[in-house]
Coordinates of C-alpha atoms in Angstrom, one line a residue:
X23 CA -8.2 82.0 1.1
X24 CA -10.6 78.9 0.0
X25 CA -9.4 76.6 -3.1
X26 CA -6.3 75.1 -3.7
X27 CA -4.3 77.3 -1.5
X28 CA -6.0 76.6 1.6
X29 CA -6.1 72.4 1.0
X30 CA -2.1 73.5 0.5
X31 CA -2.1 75.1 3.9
X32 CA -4.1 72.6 5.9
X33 CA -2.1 69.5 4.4
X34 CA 1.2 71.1 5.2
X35 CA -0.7 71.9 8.7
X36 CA -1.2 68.1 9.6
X37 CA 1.9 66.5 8.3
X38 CA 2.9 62.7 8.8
X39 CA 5.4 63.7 11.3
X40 CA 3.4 66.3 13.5
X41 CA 1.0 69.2 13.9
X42 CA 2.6 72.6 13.5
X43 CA 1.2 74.6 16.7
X44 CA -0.1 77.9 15.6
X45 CA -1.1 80.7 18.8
X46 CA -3.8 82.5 17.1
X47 CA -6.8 83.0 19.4
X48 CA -10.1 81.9 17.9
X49 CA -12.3 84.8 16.7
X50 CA -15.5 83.1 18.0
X51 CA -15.7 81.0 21.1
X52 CA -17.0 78.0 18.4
X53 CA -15.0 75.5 20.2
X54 CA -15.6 76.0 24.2
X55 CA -19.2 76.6 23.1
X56 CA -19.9 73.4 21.6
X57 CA -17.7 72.0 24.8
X58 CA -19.7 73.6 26.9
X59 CA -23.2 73.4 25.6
X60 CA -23.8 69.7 26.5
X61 CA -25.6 68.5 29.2
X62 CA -24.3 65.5 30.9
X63 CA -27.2 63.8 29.3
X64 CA -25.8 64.7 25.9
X65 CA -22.7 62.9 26.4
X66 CA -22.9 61.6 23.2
X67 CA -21.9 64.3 20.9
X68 CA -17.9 64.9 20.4
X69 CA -17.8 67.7 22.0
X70 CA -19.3 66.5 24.9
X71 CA -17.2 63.3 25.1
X72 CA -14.0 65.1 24.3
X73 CA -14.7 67.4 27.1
X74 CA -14.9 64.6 29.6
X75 CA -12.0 62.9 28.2
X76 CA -10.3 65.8 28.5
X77 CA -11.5 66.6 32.0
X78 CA -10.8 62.9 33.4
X79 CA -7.4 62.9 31.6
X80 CA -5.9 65.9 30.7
X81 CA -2.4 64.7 31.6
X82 CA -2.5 61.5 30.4
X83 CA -1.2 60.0 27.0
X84 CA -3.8 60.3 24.4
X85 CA -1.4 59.1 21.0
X86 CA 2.1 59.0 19.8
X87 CA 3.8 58.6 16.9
X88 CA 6.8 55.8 16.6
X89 CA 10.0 57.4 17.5
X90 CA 8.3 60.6 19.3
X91 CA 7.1 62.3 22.7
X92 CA 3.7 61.0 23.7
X93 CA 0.9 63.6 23.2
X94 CA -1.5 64.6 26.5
X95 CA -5.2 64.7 26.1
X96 CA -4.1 68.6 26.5
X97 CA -1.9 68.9 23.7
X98 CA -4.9 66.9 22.0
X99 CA -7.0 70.1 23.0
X100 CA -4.3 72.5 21.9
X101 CA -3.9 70.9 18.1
X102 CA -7.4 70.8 17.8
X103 CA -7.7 74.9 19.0
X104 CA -5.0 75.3 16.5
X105 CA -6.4 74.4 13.7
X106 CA -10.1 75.6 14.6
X107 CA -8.0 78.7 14.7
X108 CA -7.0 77.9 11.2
X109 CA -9.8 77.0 9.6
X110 CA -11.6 80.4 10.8
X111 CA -8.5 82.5 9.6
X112 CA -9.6 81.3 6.0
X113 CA -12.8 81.3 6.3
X114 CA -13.9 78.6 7.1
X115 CA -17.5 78.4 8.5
X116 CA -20.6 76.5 10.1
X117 CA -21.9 74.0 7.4
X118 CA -19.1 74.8 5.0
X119 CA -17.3 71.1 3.9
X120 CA -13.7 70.7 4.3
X121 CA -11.9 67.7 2.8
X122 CA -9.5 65.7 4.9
X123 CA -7.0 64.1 2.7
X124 CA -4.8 62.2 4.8
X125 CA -3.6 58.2 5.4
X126 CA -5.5 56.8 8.6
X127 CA -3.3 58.4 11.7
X128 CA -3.5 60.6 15.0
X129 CA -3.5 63.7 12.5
X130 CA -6.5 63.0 10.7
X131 CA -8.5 62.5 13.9
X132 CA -7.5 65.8 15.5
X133 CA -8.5 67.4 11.9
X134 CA -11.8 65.5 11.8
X135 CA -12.5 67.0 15.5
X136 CA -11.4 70.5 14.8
X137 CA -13.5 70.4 12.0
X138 CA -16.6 69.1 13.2
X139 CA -16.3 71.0 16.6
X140 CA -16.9 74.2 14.8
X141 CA -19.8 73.0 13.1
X142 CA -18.3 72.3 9.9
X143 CA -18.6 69.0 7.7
X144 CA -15.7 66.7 7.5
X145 CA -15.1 65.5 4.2
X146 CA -12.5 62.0 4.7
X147 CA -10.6 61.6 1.0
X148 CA -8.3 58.6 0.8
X149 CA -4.6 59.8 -0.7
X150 CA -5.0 56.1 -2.6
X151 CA -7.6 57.1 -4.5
X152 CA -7.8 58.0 -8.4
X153 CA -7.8 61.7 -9.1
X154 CA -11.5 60.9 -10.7
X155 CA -12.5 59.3 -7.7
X156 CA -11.3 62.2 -5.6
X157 CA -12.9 64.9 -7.7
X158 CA -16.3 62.6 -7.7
X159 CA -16.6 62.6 -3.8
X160 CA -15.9 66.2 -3.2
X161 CA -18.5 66.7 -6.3
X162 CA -20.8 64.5 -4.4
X163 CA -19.7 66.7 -0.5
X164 CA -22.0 69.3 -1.8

């Protein structure tokens, strides 16, 4: 499913209020590849620096929204599986683009990760902007 009804799917997938956690087992191992294909002297990469986040603080707060239960760098790792998971399950691929349209907030950085952590190409789309202005940067995405 790529078009309309997957941007339906993936905005109703990183909602203001939370991400809906989905247990579908990734088809490839995309994710822990990229997590475990850095070299400590590659730190620099996502990946990489997610990992070690991850490894140094797996328990430990990593965001919250007002109001709710603080999520763990693990539940971090968990949305970000999730939606990897997702994004496979429609076919999304290396190198394909896949447009984020979301106010600045926890969600859109655990998108932007999933995304990029299978190889694909985050594609950030302000909800403030004009339809015309929207259509011209995913035009311009490739």
């Amino acid at each position: 499913m790529k078009g309309p009804g997957l941007f339906k799917t993936i905005l109703n997938f990183i909602k203001i209020t939370k991400l809906t956690i989905i247990s579908v087992p990734l088809r490839h191992d995309t994710y822990q590849n990229a997590l475990m294909n850095n070299p400590e002297e590659n730190i620099l990469t996502f990946p990489a620096l997610f990992n070690e986040t991850l490894r140094k603080f797996a328990n430990k707060n990593a965001y919250a929204f007002a109001g709710e239960k603080p999520k763990t760098w693990e539940d971090v790792d968990l949305e970000i599986r999730s939606l990897i998971a997702l994004l496979e399950e429609n076919d999304i691929r290396k190198g394909d683009k896949v447009a984020i349209l979301s106010i600045n907030m926890p969600n859109w950085g655990v998108a932007f990760f999933a995304i990029t952590f299978m190889g694909a190409v985050a594609v950030p789309v302000l909800p403030d902007f004009s339809s015309v202005e929207i259509a011209n940067i995913l035009d311009h995405s490739g």
